[in-house]
PDB file of C-alpha atoms in Angstrom:
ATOM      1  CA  UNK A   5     -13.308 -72.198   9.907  1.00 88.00           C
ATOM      2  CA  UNK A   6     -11.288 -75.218  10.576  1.00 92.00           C
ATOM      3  CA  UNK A   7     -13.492 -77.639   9.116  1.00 94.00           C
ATOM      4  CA  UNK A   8     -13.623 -75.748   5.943  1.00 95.00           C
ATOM      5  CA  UNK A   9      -9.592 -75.936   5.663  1.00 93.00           C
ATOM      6  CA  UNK A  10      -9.880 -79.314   6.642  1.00 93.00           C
ATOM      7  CA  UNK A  11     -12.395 -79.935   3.563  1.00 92.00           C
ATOM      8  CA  UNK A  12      -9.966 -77.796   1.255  1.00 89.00           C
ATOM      9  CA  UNK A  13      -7.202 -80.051   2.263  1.00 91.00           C
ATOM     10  CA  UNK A  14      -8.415 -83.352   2.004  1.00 90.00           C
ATOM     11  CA  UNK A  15      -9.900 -82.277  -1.850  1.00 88.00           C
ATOM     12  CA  UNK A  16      -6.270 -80.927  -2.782  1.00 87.00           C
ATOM     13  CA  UNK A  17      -4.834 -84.398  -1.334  1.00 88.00           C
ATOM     14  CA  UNK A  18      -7.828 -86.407  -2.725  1.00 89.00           C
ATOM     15  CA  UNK A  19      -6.919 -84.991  -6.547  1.00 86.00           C
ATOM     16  CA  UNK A  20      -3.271 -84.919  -5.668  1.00 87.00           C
ATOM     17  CA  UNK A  21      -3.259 -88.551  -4.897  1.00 90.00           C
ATOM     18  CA  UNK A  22      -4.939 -89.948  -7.718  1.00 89.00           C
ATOM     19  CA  UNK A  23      -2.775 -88.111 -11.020  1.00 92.00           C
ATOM     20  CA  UNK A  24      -0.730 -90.428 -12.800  1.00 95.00           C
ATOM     21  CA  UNK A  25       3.154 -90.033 -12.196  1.00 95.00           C
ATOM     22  CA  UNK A  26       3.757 -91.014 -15.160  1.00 97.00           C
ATOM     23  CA  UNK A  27       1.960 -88.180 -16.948  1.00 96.00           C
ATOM     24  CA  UNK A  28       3.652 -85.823 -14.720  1.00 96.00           C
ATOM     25  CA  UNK A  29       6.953 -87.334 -15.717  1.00 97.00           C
ATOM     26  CA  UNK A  30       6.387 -86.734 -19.151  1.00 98.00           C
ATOM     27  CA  UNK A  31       4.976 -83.111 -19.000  1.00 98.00           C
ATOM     28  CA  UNK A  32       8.043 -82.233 -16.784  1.00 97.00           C
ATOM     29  CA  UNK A  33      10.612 -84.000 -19.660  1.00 98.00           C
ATOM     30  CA  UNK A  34       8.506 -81.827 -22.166  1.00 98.00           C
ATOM     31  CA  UNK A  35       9.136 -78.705 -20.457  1.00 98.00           C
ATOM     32  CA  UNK A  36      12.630 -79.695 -20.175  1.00 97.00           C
ATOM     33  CA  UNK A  37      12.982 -80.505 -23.179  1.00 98.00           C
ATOM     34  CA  UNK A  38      11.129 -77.326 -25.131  1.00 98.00           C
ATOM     35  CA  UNK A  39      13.023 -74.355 -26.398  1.00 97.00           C
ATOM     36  CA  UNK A  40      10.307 -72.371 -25.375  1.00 98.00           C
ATOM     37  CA  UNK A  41       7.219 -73.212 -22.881  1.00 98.00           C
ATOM     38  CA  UNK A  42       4.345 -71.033 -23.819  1.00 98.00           C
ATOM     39  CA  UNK A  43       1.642 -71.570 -21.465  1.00 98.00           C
ATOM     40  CA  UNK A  44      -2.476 -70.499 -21.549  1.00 98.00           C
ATOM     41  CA  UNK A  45      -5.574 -70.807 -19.508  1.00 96.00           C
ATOM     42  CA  UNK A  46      -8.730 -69.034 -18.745  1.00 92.00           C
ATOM     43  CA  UNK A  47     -10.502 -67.836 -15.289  1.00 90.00           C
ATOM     44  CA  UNK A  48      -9.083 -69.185 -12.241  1.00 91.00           C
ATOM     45  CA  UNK A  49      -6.691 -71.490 -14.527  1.00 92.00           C
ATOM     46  CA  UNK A  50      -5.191 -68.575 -16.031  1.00 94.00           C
ATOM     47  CA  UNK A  51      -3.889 -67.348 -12.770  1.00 96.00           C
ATOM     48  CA  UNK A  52      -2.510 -70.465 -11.842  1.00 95.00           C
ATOM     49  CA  UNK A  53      -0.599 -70.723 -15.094  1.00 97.00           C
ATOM     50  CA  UNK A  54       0.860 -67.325 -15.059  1.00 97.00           C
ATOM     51  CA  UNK A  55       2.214 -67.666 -12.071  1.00 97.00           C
ATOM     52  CA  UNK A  56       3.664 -71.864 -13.247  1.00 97.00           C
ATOM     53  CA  UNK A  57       5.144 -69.314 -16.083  1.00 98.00           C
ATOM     54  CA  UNK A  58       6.631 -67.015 -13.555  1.00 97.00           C
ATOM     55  CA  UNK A  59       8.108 -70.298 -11.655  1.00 97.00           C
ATOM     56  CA  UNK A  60       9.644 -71.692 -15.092  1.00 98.00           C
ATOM     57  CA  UNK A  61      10.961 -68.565 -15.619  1.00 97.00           C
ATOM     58  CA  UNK A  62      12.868 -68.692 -11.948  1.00 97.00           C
ATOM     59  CA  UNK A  63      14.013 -72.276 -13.212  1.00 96.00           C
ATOM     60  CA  UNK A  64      15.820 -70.102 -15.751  1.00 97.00           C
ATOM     61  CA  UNK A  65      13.618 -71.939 -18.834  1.00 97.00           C
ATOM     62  CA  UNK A  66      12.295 -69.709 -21.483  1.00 97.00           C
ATOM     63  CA  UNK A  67       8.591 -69.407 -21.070  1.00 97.00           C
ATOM     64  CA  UNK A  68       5.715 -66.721 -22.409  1.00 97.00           C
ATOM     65  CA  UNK A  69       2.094 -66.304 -21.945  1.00 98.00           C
ATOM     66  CA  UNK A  70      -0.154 -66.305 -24.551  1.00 97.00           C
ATOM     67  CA  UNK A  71      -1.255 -62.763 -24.959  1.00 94.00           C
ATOM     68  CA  UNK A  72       1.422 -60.824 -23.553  1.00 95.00           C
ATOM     69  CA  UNK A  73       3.257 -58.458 -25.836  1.00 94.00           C
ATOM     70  CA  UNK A  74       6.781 -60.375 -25.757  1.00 94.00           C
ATOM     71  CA  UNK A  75       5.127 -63.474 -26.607  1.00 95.00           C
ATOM     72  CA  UNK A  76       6.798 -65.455 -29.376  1.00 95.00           C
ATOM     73  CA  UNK A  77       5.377 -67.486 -31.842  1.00 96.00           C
ATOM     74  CA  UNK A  78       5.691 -71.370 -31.422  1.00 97.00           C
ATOM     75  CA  UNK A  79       7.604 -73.574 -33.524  1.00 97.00           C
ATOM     76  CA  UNK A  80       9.011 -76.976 -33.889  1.00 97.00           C
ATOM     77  CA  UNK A  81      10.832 -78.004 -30.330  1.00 97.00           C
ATOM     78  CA  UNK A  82       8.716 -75.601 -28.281  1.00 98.00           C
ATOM     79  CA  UNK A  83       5.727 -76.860 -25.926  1.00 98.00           C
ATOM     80  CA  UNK A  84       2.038 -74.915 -25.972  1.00 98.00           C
ATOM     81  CA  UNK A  85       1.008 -75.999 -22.069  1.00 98.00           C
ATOM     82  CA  UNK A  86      -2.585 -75.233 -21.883  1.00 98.00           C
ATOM     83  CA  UNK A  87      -5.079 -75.811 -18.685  1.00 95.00           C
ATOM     84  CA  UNK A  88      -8.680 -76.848 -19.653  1.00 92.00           C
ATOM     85  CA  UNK A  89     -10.476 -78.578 -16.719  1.00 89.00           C
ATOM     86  CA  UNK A  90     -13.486 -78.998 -18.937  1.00 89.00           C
ATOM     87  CA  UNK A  91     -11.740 -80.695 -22.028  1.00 87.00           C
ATOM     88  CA  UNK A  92     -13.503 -77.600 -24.221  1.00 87.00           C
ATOM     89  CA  UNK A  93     -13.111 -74.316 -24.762  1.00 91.00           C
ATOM     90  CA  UNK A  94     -13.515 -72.743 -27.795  1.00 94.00           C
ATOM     91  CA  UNK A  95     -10.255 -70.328 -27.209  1.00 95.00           C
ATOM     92  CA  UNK A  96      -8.424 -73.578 -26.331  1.00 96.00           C
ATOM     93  CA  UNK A  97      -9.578 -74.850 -29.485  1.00 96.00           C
ATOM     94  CA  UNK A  98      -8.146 -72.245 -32.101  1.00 97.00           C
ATOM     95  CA  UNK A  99      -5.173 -72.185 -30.070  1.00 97.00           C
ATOM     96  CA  UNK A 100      -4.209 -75.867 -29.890  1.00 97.00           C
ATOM     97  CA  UNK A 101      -5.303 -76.033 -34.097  1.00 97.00           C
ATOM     98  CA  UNK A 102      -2.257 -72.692 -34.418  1.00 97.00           C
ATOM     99  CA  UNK A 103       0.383 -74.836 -31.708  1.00 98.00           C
ATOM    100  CA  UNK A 104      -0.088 -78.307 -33.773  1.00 97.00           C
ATOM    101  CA  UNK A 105       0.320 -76.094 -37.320  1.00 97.00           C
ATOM    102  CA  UNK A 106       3.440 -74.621 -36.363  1.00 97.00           C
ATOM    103  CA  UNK A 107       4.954 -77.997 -35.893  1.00 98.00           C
ATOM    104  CA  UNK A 108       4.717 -77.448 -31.411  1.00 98.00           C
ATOM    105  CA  UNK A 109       4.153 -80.250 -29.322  1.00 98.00           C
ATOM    106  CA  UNK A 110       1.054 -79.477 -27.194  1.00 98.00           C
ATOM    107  CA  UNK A 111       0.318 -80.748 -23.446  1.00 98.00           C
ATOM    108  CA  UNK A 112      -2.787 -80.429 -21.849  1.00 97.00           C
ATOM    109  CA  UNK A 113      -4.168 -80.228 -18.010  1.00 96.00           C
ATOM    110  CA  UNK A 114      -7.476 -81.545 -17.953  1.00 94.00           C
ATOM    111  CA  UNK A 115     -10.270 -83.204 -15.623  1.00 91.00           C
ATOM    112  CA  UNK A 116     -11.730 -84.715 -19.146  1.00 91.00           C
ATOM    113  CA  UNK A 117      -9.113 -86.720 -20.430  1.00 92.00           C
ATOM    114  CA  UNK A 118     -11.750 -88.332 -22.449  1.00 92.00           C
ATOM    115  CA  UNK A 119     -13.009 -85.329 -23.651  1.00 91.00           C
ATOM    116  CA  UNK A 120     -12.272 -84.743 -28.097  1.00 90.00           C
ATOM    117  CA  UNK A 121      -9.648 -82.033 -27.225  1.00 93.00           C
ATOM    118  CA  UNK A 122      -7.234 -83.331 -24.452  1.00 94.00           C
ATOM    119  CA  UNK A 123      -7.140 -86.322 -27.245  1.00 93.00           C
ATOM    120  CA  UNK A 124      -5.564 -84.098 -29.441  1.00 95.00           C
ATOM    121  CA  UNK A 125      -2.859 -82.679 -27.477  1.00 96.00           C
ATOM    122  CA  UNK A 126       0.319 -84.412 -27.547  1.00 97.00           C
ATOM    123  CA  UNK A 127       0.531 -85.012 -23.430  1.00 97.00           C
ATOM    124  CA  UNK A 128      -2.087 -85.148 -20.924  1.00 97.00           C
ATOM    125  CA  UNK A 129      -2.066 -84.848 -16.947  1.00 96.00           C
ATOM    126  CA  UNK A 130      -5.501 -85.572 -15.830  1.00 95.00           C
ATOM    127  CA  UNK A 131      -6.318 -84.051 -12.727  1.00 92.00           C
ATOM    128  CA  UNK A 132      -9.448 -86.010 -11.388  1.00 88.00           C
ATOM    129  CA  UNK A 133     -11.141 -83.036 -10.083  1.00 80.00           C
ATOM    130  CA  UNK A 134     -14.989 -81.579 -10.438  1.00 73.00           C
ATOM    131  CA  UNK A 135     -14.818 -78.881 -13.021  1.00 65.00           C
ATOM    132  CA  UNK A 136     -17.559 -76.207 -14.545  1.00 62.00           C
ATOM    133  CA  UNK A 137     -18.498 -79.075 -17.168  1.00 56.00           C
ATOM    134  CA  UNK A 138     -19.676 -81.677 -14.421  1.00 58.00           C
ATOM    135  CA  UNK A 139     -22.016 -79.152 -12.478  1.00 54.00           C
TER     136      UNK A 139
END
């Protein structure tokens, strides 16, 4: 049991260690900066960016999930935060084509900076960590 916490552990540090502070600077200034943060992810990424929603909205920032009822819709000076470890998903897709026509600036969490999507959002922080695409 220890050695598996252990492994846990040294991954989060591992991943942890190597993301750009930069890029973290800039998605932080973004959030700051946006009238409204509305944030999206699928599977196990979801969950973690509900509850980064839940955290902004402790912060006292305005903040909505995509696909909740009191969601509003983006415009110009608000931020679309989406998490795609993969750099694809089709959902992720249609949603980042209806942020960047309604004038939002769009940032992207990824482990595929590379990857044709994450180059069209506005902001990236690459987290160097395996995802569903490299298995």
């Amino acid at each position: 049991m220890i050695e598996t916490a252990r492994s846990i552990l040294n991954e989060i540090d591992r991943v942890l260690t190597g993301v750009d502070q930069d890029e973290v600077d800039a998605l932080v200034q973004a959030i700051l900066a946006a009238g409204t943060t509305v944030v999206y992810g699928l599977g196990r990424e979801g969950l973690v960016m509900r509850g980064f929603a839940m955290r902004l909205m402790h912060l006292g920032l305005y903040t909505a999930v995509v696909g909740d009822m009191t969601t509003p819709p983006l415009g110009s000076g608000d931020l679309f935060l989406v998490s795609c470890g993969p750099g694809y998903l089709s959902t992720v897709d249609a949603l980042i084509a209806v942020a960047l026509n309604a004038d939002a600036t769009v940032a992207m969490i990824t482990s595929q900076p590379q990857a044709p999507l994450p180059q069209r959002a506005d902001l990236r922080l690459t987290l160097p960590a395996q995802t569903m695409a490299e298995q």
